[in-house]
């Protein structure tokens, strides 16, 4: 049985810079972090892997510096890691990304469970997980808040909906995208760091995957980014004057304006 | 009196009568100067009318130095601009900031490289352009309360976890502008205004002459924020740093910045027994680990308190705790330029754990921002839990306050002082939790009295520890300052002769004894507690 956990490097939340020339996000290694939702996917993979004795593998597509994040996953209890890195992968939208990740999962011989964070905080699309399921022909459940009763053929999961908690029994193989705080995270110990350093980490290129260049990277992406802009800061301030009662009345008017 | 600058206190200004020590003072007047000129006018006016003046920053101090003892509250909260930037002889960036600037805000400005530079002079703006392009800088002092004001930090020579590596605020101050009690101004630069032996001759900007005969005592060779600094040929700035708002009003501070290390990792090591943690500290110190920024301690009681609050208080639910109870924990912070250096340093810490009888499996290594936030939450949760515990006890007995010590001892007395605290506390039956800066032999013992009787027992213990620590050549205050609450321990530490030498310094700077009345020397008249 095998769990594949997909992770992504994103810019630190408060440190997003746009390249003034290309208008794309500057992916600088120093300011990069693991997508926060993926932290919980890694925690789930390590927990389920150690509970059930399943093999765990971390998978990412990105620049060579992403190796550092994968190494960190290995220190958190993941058995092995694969980084998909190649200039041909660059500029991929969610569809081309899902396609590439699916090729890697197939090259591995498939997975029983694929875990992703519910979305990445840079693109905010929440599309890659479900698209990966589509590419692989696996079942998918998004925004999972709990995973329990795992067997070799099925898994019971919960997700919050507007009307309450939905519990689903999902046949494996399946893709689950997990919510924030859905699993307690665990910091690696000093001993884990030494273990993580000795675990296998491979880099695969487009050629390794046998990928058709027309189905990966920018060429394989139906999405066209016409323009990316930093929205201008809109700030309106009005000074309330008069007695407390008059100020309260003015404030009431403003609230009515906004909600009407 | 400049009526528009000094106004009567109103009932909605009661917050200005207290600080984080929760002692409540009294005052008739309050002033919020916005410029140094206004500050001079206020002080000159108070001098003429003989009104005592209590200087306040952000009122985050816990030794009650900012609690007024009658007269005028001088709040520096509106003196809060960063005025410029320069580079010192070592090529370090130096920020010129007014006293009321809040540390957390300054940190954000430094991190974002964003200052309101429109009022800055041309040389400052040029240096700022270079600063914007240069590697990220930090102001290293890190007191737990980041909402402290810079003036308050200077007044008590504040420290924090990283003072293990970087030392207290004093080490990061290049210059001060000080307004004396008569409104005259001193512009002091480290290396320029210096004492000859133990005599300091200063000239004010207004041309006044000041001769100060510095105290003759030798300061203890431990981390200390107790009493006036004194040394042969010392810099004049050092006299005003740590003077608890008694010698003058600091209006502007020149802070020296450092380049931010490329990598900072936090490692929390857990131990079955407290003795193992003490031994680990001594080993790590002796090994001279160069990248070590901080060594912080949590005893068995502190860890148990955290576990109790995690289980019973939603605000602490996300607190990460070890799977089983431990006797103690040490938080080590490491800095380095390369990841491989840090990996080696962490491995060395693992071996030191084994030497001390612990296992490197029982540790957490925080290398990512997410994990570092978790550890910061863990470290700051201990004081928060203690405050909640005290608030709960006060509902039954409103007169209670926390009894928190701030004493330090020389390296060779670390196990002895830790044993002293633990044995006395166990024998007394008082609830307590100990944490703090074990790398500097400076832990905070927090006694959590439930009754007035337990409070008195705690006070008696505190006094007996202060006597022992003075006998061991330690300090009765390592970072909080003496303020009003620890005046009796200052007398114990220095003795009558040295106290009279401090009063001589006070008299030279503030002959009317108007500034910070009740700080260091005598309890203020008419003070009352909650």
Tab-separated table of C-alpha atoms in Angstrom, chain A residues 11-174:
chain	number	residue	atom	x	y	z
A	11	UNK	CA	6.112	32.464	-1.419
A	12	UNK	CA	6.010	33.306	2.318
A	13	UNK	CA	2.531	34.723	2.945
A	14	UNK	CA	3.586	38.317	3.544
A	15	UNK	CA	6.382	38.370	1.038
A	16	UNK	CA	4.882	38.145	-2.429
A	17	UNK	CA	6.783	40.127	-5.030
A	18	UNK	CA	5.797	40.518	-8.666
A	19	UNK	CA	8.545	40.831	-11.234
A	20	UNK	CA	7.944	44.291	-12.770
A	21	UNK	CA	8.976	42.976	-16.210
A	22	UNK	CA	7.197	39.619	-16.464
A	23	UNK	CA	4.366	40.359	-13.943
A	24	UNK	CA	4.802	36.853	-12.565
A	25	UNK	CA	5.506	35.924	-8.935
A	26	UNK	CA	9.191	36.049	-8.014
A	27	UNK	CA	9.957	32.594	-6.571
A	28	UNK	CA	12.989	33.385	-4.453
A	29	UNK	CA	14.375	30.482	-2.451
A	30	UNK	CA	15.012	32.590	0.665
A	31	UNK	CA	11.372	33.635	0.986
A	32	UNK	CA	9.871	30.291	-0.048
A	33	UNK	CA	7.857	28.116	2.302
A	34	UNK	CA	5.899	24.887	2.111
A	35	UNK	CA	2.285	25.659	1.197
A	36	UNK	CA	0.698	25.789	4.706
A	37	UNK	CA	-2.170	23.413	3.779
A	38	UNK	CA	0.379	20.858	2.550
A	39	UNK	CA	1.886	20.819	6.060
A	40	UNK	CA	-1.269	18.978	7.158
A	41	UNK	CA	-1.198	16.622	4.158
A	42	UNK	CA	2.377	15.657	5.102
A	43	UNK	CA	1.310	15.184	8.739
A	44	UNK	CA	-1.567	12.886	7.638
A	45	UNK	CA	0.698	10.873	5.347
A	46	UNK	CA	3.317	10.354	8.081
A	47	UNK	CA	0.642	9.417	10.610
A	48	UNK	CA	-1.260	6.964	8.384
A	49	UNK	CA	2.011	5.527	7.050
A	50	UNK	CA	3.337	4.764	10.522
A	51	UNK	CA	-0.053	3.506	11.818
A	52	UNK	CA	-0.645	1.057	8.957
A	53	UNK	CA	2.894	0.324	7.805
A	54	UNK	CA	2.250	1.818	4.356
A	55	UNK	CA	4.977	3.276	2.165
A	56	UNK	CA	4.882	7.095	1.993
A	57	UNK	CA	6.278	9.260	-0.779
A	58	UNK	CA	6.379	13.054	-1.145
A	59	UNK	CA	6.019	14.424	-4.658
A	60	UNK	CA	6.518	17.965	-5.931
A	61	UNK	CA	6.981	19.756	-9.223
A	62	UNK	CA	9.187	22.829	-9.053
A	63	UNK	CA	12.594	24.446	-9.233
A	64	UNK	CA	15.637	22.543	-7.877
A	65	UNK	CA	15.468	24.527	-4.578
A	66	UNK	CA	12.250	22.649	-3.740
A	67	UNK	CA	14.515	19.749	-2.815
A	68	UNK	CA	14.920	21.456	0.568
A	69	UNK	CA	11.185	21.259	1.277
A	70	UNK	CA	11.081	17.609	0.227
A	71	UNK	CA	14.050	16.869	2.482
A	72	UNK	CA	12.064	18.482	5.297
A	73	UNK	CA	9.144	16.111	4.556
A	74	UNK	CA	11.583	13.193	4.824
A	75	UNK	CA	12.547	14.486	8.284
A	76	UNK	CA	8.861	14.447	9.243
A	77	UNK	CA	8.452	10.731	8.654
A	78	UNK	CA	7.943	10.431	4.871
A	79	UNK	CA	9.921	7.463	3.431
A	80	UNK	CA	11.090	8.807	0.063
A	81	UNK	CA	10.668	11.830	-2.200
A	82	UNK	CA	10.578	12.660	-5.881
A	83	UNK	CA	11.098	16.133	-7.331
A	84	UNK	CA	9.861	16.755	-10.867
A	85	UNK	CA	12.138	19.457	-12.165
A	86	UNK	CA	12.757	20.488	-15.761
A	87	UNK	CA	12.575	23.734	-17.717
A	88	UNK	CA	9.896	22.014	-19.826
A	89	UNK	CA	7.607	21.923	-16.759
A	90	UNK	CA	7.813	25.734	-16.299
A	91	UNK	CA	4.727	27.914	-16.704
A	92	UNK	CA	2.303	25.045	-16.083
A	93	UNK	CA	-1.272	25.868	-15.103
A	94	UNK	CA	-3.219	23.559	-12.783
A	95	UNK	CA	-4.188	21.187	-15.628
A	96	UNK	CA	-0.642	20.708	-16.912
A	97	UNK	CA	0.573	20.388	-13.298
A	98	UNK	CA	-2.025	17.704	-12.528
A	99	UNK	CA	-1.096	15.913	-15.734
A	100	UNK	CA	2.596	15.922	-14.820
A	101	UNK	CA	1.957	14.749	-11.248
A	102	UNK	CA	-0.309	11.978	-12.605
A	103	UNK	CA	2.466	10.797	-14.941
A	104	UNK	CA	4.791	10.555	-11.936
A	105	UNK	CA	2.223	8.617	-9.890
A	106	UNK	CA	1.755	6.202	-12.802
A	107	UNK	CA	5.534	5.813	-13.192
A	108	UNK	CA	5.626	4.866	-9.490
A	109	UNK	CA	3.132	2.130	-10.203
A	110	UNK	CA	0.117	4.038	-8.873
A	111	UNK	CA	-0.919	4.954	-5.336
A	112	UNK	CA	-3.642	3.801	-2.958
A	113	UNK	CA	-4.101	7.199	-1.412
A	114	UNK	CA	-2.983	10.601	-2.750
A	115	UNK	CA	-3.030	13.472	-0.254
A	116	UNK	CA	-2.863	17.178	-1.141
A	117	UNK	CA	-3.424	20.396	0.774
A	118	UNK	CA	-6.890	21.759	0.008
A	119	UNK	CA	-5.316	24.544	-2.069
A	120	UNK	CA	-2.093	26.486	-2.513
A	121	UNK	CA	-1.986	29.965	-1.038
A	122	UNK	CA	-0.365	31.538	-4.113
A	123	UNK	CA	-2.828	30.597	-6.882
A	124	UNK	CA	-5.759	29.918	-4.529
A	125	UNK	CA	-7.469	27.726	-7.172
A	126	UNK	CA	-7.947	24.452	-5.243
A	127	UNK	CA	-8.001	22.765	-8.678
A	128	UNK	CA	-4.849	20.664	-8.862
A	129	UNK	CA	-6.019	17.961	-6.395
A	130	UNK	CA	-9.353	17.251	-8.141
A	131	UNK	CA	-7.701	17.481	-11.593
A	132	UNK	CA	-5.056	14.984	-10.499
A	133	UNK	CA	-7.870	12.595	-9.465
A	134	UNK	CA	-9.439	13.077	-12.904
A	135	UNK	CA	-6.146	12.348	-14.674
A	136	UNK	CA	-5.601	9.205	-12.586
A	137	UNK	CA	-9.225	8.099	-12.654
A	138	UNK	CA	-9.317	8.036	-8.819
A	139	UNK	CA	-12.158	9.089	-6.530
A	140	UNK	CA	-11.751	12.521	-4.919
A	141	UNK	CA	-12.927	14.246	-1.739
A	142	UNK	CA	-11.962	17.881	-1.140
A	143	UNK	CA	-11.526	19.877	2.065
A	144	UNK	CA	-11.262	16.802	4.298
A	145	UNK	CA	-11.237	17.587	8.011
A	146	UNK	CA	-10.742	14.046	9.342
A	147	UNK	CA	-9.565	10.651	8.088
A	148	UNK	CA	-10.515	7.517	10.005
A	149	UNK	CA	-11.199	3.810	9.617
A	150	UNK	CA	-8.602	3.242	6.954
A	151	UNK	CA	-8.549	-0.217	5.368
A	152	UNK	CA	-6.842	-1.657	2.289
A	153	UNK	CA	-9.934	-1.019	0.162
A	154	UNK	CA	-11.627	2.050	1.579
A	155	UNK	CA	-11.310	5.037	3.883
A	156	UNK	CA	-13.845	6.983	5.925
A	157	UNK	CA	-13.454	10.766	5.804
A	158	UNK	CA	-15.289	13.823	7.133
A	159	UNK	CA	-15.683	17.260	5.662
A	160	UNK	CA	-17.475	20.360	6.930
A	161	UNK	CA	-20.359	21.602	4.834
A	162	UNK	CA	-22.624	24.590	5.367
A	163	UNK	CA	-25.241	22.343	6.955
A	164	UNK	CA	-22.971	20.250	9.157
A	165	UNK	CA	-20.422	17.449	8.914
A	166	UNK	CA	-20.531	15.096	5.941
A	167	UNK	CA	-19.083	11.606	6.456
A	168	UNK	CA	-18.107	9.667	3.341
A	169	UNK	CA	-16.859	6.145	2.760
A	170	UNK	CA	-14.461	6.344	-0.173
A	171	UNK	CA	-13.226	3.400	-2.217
A	172	UNK	CA	-9.465	3.380	-2.814
A	173	UNK	CA	-7.534	4.533	-4.746
A	174	UNK	CA	-8.556	8.072	-3.941
